[in-house]
Amino acid sequence: MTEQVCYPQVKNIGLRGIPVADTRISVVDGVQGELQYRGFSIEDLAGQATFEEVVYLLFYGKLPSGSQLDFFSNQLRAARALAPEILEILAGRPVTAGPMDVLQGTVPLLADWDPDLGDASRESFQRQALRLTAQLATVLAAWHRIRKGLKPVSPRDDLGHAANFLYMLSGKEPSEHMARTLDICLVLHADHTFNASTFTARQVASSRAHMYASVAAAIGALSGELHGGANTRVMEMIMEIGSVDKVAEYIKARLDAGERIMGMGHAVYKTIDPRAPILLEMSRELCSQTGDQRLLEITEEVCRVTQAEFRTRKDMDIFPNVDFYSGITYSLMGIEPDLFTPMFAISRVAGWCAHVIEERFAEAQEKPALYRPKAEYIGEYCGDRGCTFTPLEERG
Amino acid sequence: MTEQVCYPQVKNIGLRGIPVADTRISVVDGVQGELQYRGFSIEDLAGQATFEEVVYLLFYGKLPSGSQLDFFSNQLRAARALAPEILEILAGRPVTAGPMDVLQGTVPLLADWDPDLGDASRESFQRQALRLTAQLATVLAAWHRIRKGLKPVSPRDDLGHAANFLYMLSGKEPSEHMARTLDICLVLHADHTFNASTFTARQVASSRAHMYASVAAAIGALSGELHGGANTRVMEMIMEIGSVDKVAEYIKARLDAGERIMGMGHAVYKTIDPRAPILLEMSRELCSQTGDQRLLEITEEVCRVTQAEFRTRKDMDIFPNVDFYSGITYSLMGIEPDLFTPMFAISRVAGWCAHVIEERFAEAQEKPALYRPKAEYIGEYCGDRGCTFTPLEERG
């Protein structure tokens, strides 16, 4: 392979646009605004598939038959409950702990109880992926109740993944509409090719770390405000603005200060993120049910003003991304802002697991060895032998 | 910046040799076999500096004066103790839990108790780095005692970092020689520019995740056998071989099967890893004290046979790396094999923290935005609108 591949630059562009591996899991067309999981459009999946179907699709590469889905869903249901020791450990954390820190800290605990941990076969990784996907939602719901001083609610095995999560969170069985709304949110967030957290998961897996170590790392990456943390930050902004008539002033001041508007713009999409209109439609539906339009009106105004300002200031189009409308959707479902990013995690865990499996078990020519880039050293340099080391006692 | 940068290929080489950011922290010359932290050679640092001095050097960019080091060491000592709740949580894990899983799961817990967590200033990150470096050693020692059914030993504030770790591990104050041996091991492992775990830490930090989230992710990457996990695997191999006369047969069989010999060869060094001879010398010194040469003799024979086989089979030189001799050194100190990789972590945490600080606070032109590479999609594709989605009930 002596063919040269040339890029405008590699250093300091965060690897944008640089292909580092092959994947069969999902594909994004940033210009057309298309997202597909395993060849199926996100619109079809959001419109017609459940989260469980999508998890199966991501893990196994094809849509399940009816009996395959039944079997898989039953396995997911059977894996939901946490060891009592894990609930006790959760109860030992201060109620002020960040929910993302709780998820990241609990995933390595789940490993302690996984009987497949020492088995590095593909089948073992698939079983671990299933347990982790089932249990992360339980961890989040349990933690939320614990921090509110409530007793965790045990999972039910007669509810789908989304409905059961809402049940464990509130102790009440959700309406079919609420359950399907969350189900669609989970479908929308389940994968997005080599985003920052998925790349983190794959990178950790490339050292042959196990599934849980890889996913715990990915949770760390997702927690940042430039990644999954953005949806919480969007909601904080909406709350801070407080009313539609204050939007223009707020956005202009932020842009004047050179700050970014959270949830607007995307690393890959140069047009509208295809997940955004689906979330917007669900928010509108939720608003029409509750009758409270205030937050959605502010949200839509933030989008309009930001787009207008970008056109005026930079002659540039900017579009809302998935984080822009997921917050408002969750908020209208009665969910607190600091759960938005963890709820991203309980869906994306499916994608992370699928990518870890691909990283570990793809053909060698489709994936790299350990990801180990280089840095350009720009620090102190005194030649091969190093700078003169003055012993401590002579340093004064 | 329209200058073109060309590489033989980027995809599927694990980013080897591809520069992704600038750094001032450390530099490796793989051809000369040189490693420098902040311009100082690893030989000078191992010979003349303590771990505390090296941590200061990595965090602040220069060697401390006597009074700066006193102040810094006192802060590290003061930060050693864990909240009693953390000890209780550790006690709640099954004794079979992997020590790397315990470290990864406990780092996000340490965040819960850090008063600086919400402060994203450089000074706050430096304080978090100090606490994390001080406490990770305490977590490991406490966990080791808990899993042995022993009570954790509280840190002492009249001992250096290495001596205190050995004291917390065994409950006995180590000899000066043992303490200095570990101190040198910690110096040798503290940083190594953009290795896989450090790149993971920087990648997580680039999303603006906090210090603890970044370091927990790095621990995941270090746990893999292609990275920090290698030192434990080397020792397992030595134990499995069992005697010098069985080395040749064992190594040949591994190579015949196309397997790698753990601890031999390195992604960056094309000559001997400069840390390896320092570790070898310390192992020899420890052997001469204990009088038991057996394990070291097997280790040295593995190196000789592997090198000879590589010359014969591939006309290629291969050299031992840091992981090849760190296991034997720790083993001669009476430390159990599954603690070797976690002991790598309690040193490398200093480098991870320094890199997280550099990632967050370097000048914008020296570091990228969020690391977000691309993957080449090679999966199912039916055009922009996706493959035909057959609803579940029609799938049979």
Short mmCIF file of N, CA and C in Angstrom, two decimals, chain B residues 26-92:
data_model
loop_
_atom_site.label_atom_id
_atom_site.label_comp_id
_atom_site.label_asym_id
_atom_site.label_seq_id
_atom_site.Cartn_x
_atom_site.Cartn_y
_atom_site.Cartn_z
N SER B 26 5.72 15.60 26.68
CA SER B 26 6.81 14.63 26.57
C SER B 26 7.08 14.34 25.11
N VAL B 27 8.23 13.76 24.85
CA VAL B 27 8.60 13.44 23.47
C VAL B 27 9.35 12.11 23.47
N VAL B 28 9.07 11.32 22.44
CA VAL B 28 9.72 10.02 22.27
C VAL B 28 10.46 10.04 20.95
N ASP B 29 11.71 9.64 20.97
CA ASP B 29 12.43 9.40 19.73
C ASP B 29 12.58 7.89 19.61
N GLY B 30 11.73 7.31 18.78
CA GLY B 30 11.66 5.85 18.68
C GLY B 30 12.88 5.23 18.02
N VAL B 31 13.57 6.02 17.23
CA VAL B 31 14.74 5.50 16.52
C VAL B 31 15.95 5.52 17.45
N GLN B 32 16.13 6.61 18.16
CA GLN B 32 17.24 6.73 19.10
C GLN B 32 16.95 6.03 20.43
N GLY B 33 15.67 5.74 20.69
CA GLY B 33 15.31 5.15 21.98
C GLY B 33 15.40 6.16 23.11
N GLU B 34 14.88 7.36 22.86
CA GLU B 34 14.94 8.42 23.87
C GLU B 34 13.53 8.80 24.32
N LEU B 35 13.38 9.06 25.59
CA LEU B 35 12.12 9.57 26.14
C LEU B 35 12.44 10.75 27.05
N GLN B 36 11.76 11.86 26.84
CA GLN B 36 11.96 13.04 27.70
C GLN B 36 10.62 13.54 28.19
N TYR B 37 10.57 13.92 29.47
CA TYR B 37 9.41 14.64 30.01
C TYR B 37 9.80 16.11 30.10
N ARG B 38 9.08 16.97 29.41
CA ARG B 38 9.33 18.42 29.49
C ARG B 38 10.81 18.76 29.24
N GLY B 39 11.44 18.00 28.37
CA GLY B 39 12.82 18.28 27.99
C GLY B 39 13.87 17.53 28.79
N PHE B 40 13.47 16.84 29.85
CA PHE B 40 14.45 16.10 30.67
C PHE B 40 14.43 14.62 30.33
N SER B 41 15.62 14.04 30.21
CA SER B 41 15.70 12.63 29.81
C SER B 41 15.16 11.73 30.92
N ILE B 42 14.56 10.63 30.50
CA ILE B 42 13.99 9.68 31.47
C ILE B 42 15.10 9.11 32.36
N GLU B 43 16.31 9.00 31.83
CA GLU B 43 17.41 8.47 32.62
C GLU B 43 17.73 9.43 33.78
N ASP B 44 17.82 10.73 33.48
CA ASP B 44 18.09 11.71 34.54
C ASP B 44 16.96 11.72 35.58
N LEU B 45 15.72 11.66 35.08
CA LEU B 45 14.59 11.71 36.01
C LEU B 45 14.54 10.46 36.89
N ALA B 46 14.75 9.30 36.27
CA ALA B 46 14.74 8.06 37.06
C ALA B 46 15.91 8.04 38.05
N GLY B 47 17.01 8.62 37.63
CA GLY B 47 18.19 8.57 38.48
C GLY B 47 18.15 9.58 39.61
N GLN B 48 17.50 10.71 39.39
CA GLN B 48 17.66 11.81 40.34
C GLN B 48 16.38 12.44 40.87
N ALA B 49 15.24 12.13 40.25
CA ALA B 49 14.01 12.81 40.70
C ALA B 49 13.07 11.83 41.40
N THR B 50 12.24 12.36 42.27
CA THR B 50 11.19 11.54 42.88
C THR B 50 9.93 11.65 42.01
N PHE B 51 8.95 10.75 42.27
CA PHE B 51 7.68 10.82 41.55
C PHE B 51 7.01 12.17 41.77
N GLU B 52 7.06 12.68 42.99
CA GLU B 52 6.43 13.98 43.27
C GLU B 52 7.04 15.10 42.41
N GLU B 53 8.36 15.07 42.26
CA GLU B 53 9.03 16.08 41.41
C GLU B 53 8.55 15.96 39.97
N VAL B 54 8.42 14.71 39.52
CA VAL B 54 8.00 14.46 38.14
C VAL B 54 6.55 14.90 37.94
N VAL B 55 5.69 14.65 38.92
CA VAL B 55 4.30 15.08 38.81
C VAL B 55 4.25 16.61 38.70
N TYR B 56 5.03 17.28 39.53
CA TYR B 56 5.10 18.75 39.48
C TYR B 56 5.56 19.18 38.08
N LEU B 57 6.62 18.53 37.60
CA LEU B 57 7.17 18.85 36.27
C LEU B 57 6.11 18.66 35.18
N LEU B 58 5.38 17.57 35.24
CA LEU B 58 4.35 17.30 34.22
C LEU B 58 3.21 18.32 34.31
N PHE B 59 2.78 18.64 35.52
CA PHE B 59 1.64 19.57 35.69
C PHE B 59 2.01 21.01 35.34
N TYR B 60 3.20 21.45 35.82
CA TYR B 60 3.53 22.88 35.72
C TYR B 60 4.59 23.21 34.68
N GLY B 61 5.22 22.20 34.08
CA GLY B 61 6.14 22.47 32.98
C GLY B 61 7.57 22.73 33.39
N LYS B 62 7.84 22.84 34.68
CA LYS B 62 9.24 22.99 35.10
C LYS B 62 9.51 22.28 36.41
N LEU B 63 10.78 22.05 36.68
CA LEU B 63 11.15 21.41 37.94
C LEU B 63 10.86 22.36 39.09
N PRO B 64 10.39 21.85 40.22
CA PRO B 64 10.08 22.73 41.35
C PRO B 64 11.36 23.12 42.10
N SER B 65 11.32 24.27 42.73
CA SER B 65 12.37 24.61 43.71
C SER B 65 12.10 23.77 44.96
N GLY B 66 13.03 23.80 45.91
CA GLY B 66 12.85 23.05 47.15
C GLY B 66 11.55 23.42 47.86
N SER B 67 11.27 24.72 47.95
CA SER B 67 10.08 25.11 48.70
C SER B 67 8.80 24.82 47.90
N GLN B 68 8.89 24.94 46.56
CA GLN B 68 7.72 24.58 45.73
C GLN B 68 7.41 23.09 45.88
N LEU B 69 8.46 22.28 45.90
CA LEU B 69 8.24 20.84 46.04
C LEU B 69 7.66 20.49 47.40
N ASP B 70 8.17 21.16 48.45
CA ASP B 70 7.62 20.92 49.79
C ASP B 70 6.13 21.24 49.83
N PHE B 71 5.77 22.39 49.28
CA PHE B 71 4.39 22.82 49.29
C PHE B 71 3.51 21.83 48.51
N PHE B 72 4.00 21.46 47.32
CA PHE B 72 3.26 20.54 46.45
C PHE B 72 3.12 19.16 47.10
N SER B 73 4.21 18.65 47.68
CA SER B 73 4.17 17.32 48.32
C SER B 73 3.21 17.34 49.50
N ASN B 74 3.20 18.43 50.23
CA ASN B 74 2.27 18.53 51.37
C ASN B 74 0.81 18.51 50.89
N GLN B 75 0.57 19.17 49.78
CA GLN B 75 -0.80 19.15 49.24
C GLN B 75 -1.19 17.74 48.81
N LEU B 76 -0.26 17.05 48.15
CA LEU B 76 -0.53 15.66 47.75
C LEU B 76 -0.82 14.80 48.97
N ARG B 77 0.00 14.95 50.02
CA ARG B 77 -0.19 14.15 51.24
C ARG B 77 -1.56 14.43 51.87
N ALA B 78 -1.90 15.72 51.88
CA ALA B 78 -3.16 16.12 52.52
C ALA B 78 -4.37 15.59 51.75
N ALA B 79 -4.16 15.29 50.47
CA ALA B 79 -5.29 14.86 49.62
C ALA B 79 -5.46 13.35 49.58
N ARG B 80 -4.58 12.61 50.26
CA ARG B 80 -4.56 11.14 50.09
C ARG B 80 -5.78 10.39 50.59
N ALA B 81 -6.32 10.83 51.70
CA ALA B 81 -7.38 10.04 52.35
C ALA B 81 -8.66 10.04 51.51
N LEU B 82 -9.38 8.94 51.56
CA LEU B 82 -10.66 8.83 50.85
C LEU B 82 -11.82 9.10 51.80
N ALA B 83 -12.90 9.62 51.26
CA ALA B 83 -14.12 9.76 52.06
C ALA B 83 -14.53 8.37 52.56
N PRO B 84 -15.00 8.26 53.81
CA PRO B 84 -15.41 6.95 54.33
C PRO B 84 -16.46 6.28 53.46
N GLU B 85 -17.31 7.09 52.83
CA GLU B 85 -18.35 6.53 51.93
C GLU B 85 -17.70 5.77 50.77
N ILE B 86 -16.57 6.26 50.29
CA ILE B 86 -15.91 5.59 49.16
C ILE B 86 -15.36 4.23 49.61
N LEU B 87 -14.81 4.20 50.82
CA LEU B 87 -14.33 2.92 51.34
C LEU B 87 -15.49 1.93 51.50
N GLU B 88 -16.64 2.43 51.93
CA GLU B 88 -17.81 1.55 52.06
C GLU B 88 -18.27 1.03 50.70
N ILE B 89 -18.24 1.90 49.71
CA ILE B 89 -18.64 1.48 48.36
C ILE B 89 -17.67 0.43 47.83
N LEU B 90 -16.38 0.65 48.06
CA LEU B 90 -15.39 -0.36 47.64
C LEU B 90 -15.68 -1.70 48.30
N ALA B 91 -16.03 -1.64 49.58
CA ALA B 91 -16.30 -2.87 50.33
C ALA B 91 -17.54 -3.59 49.80
N GLY B 92 -18.39 -2.87 49.05
CA GLY B 92 -19.61 -3.47 48.51
C GLY B 92 -19.38 -4.24 47.22
#
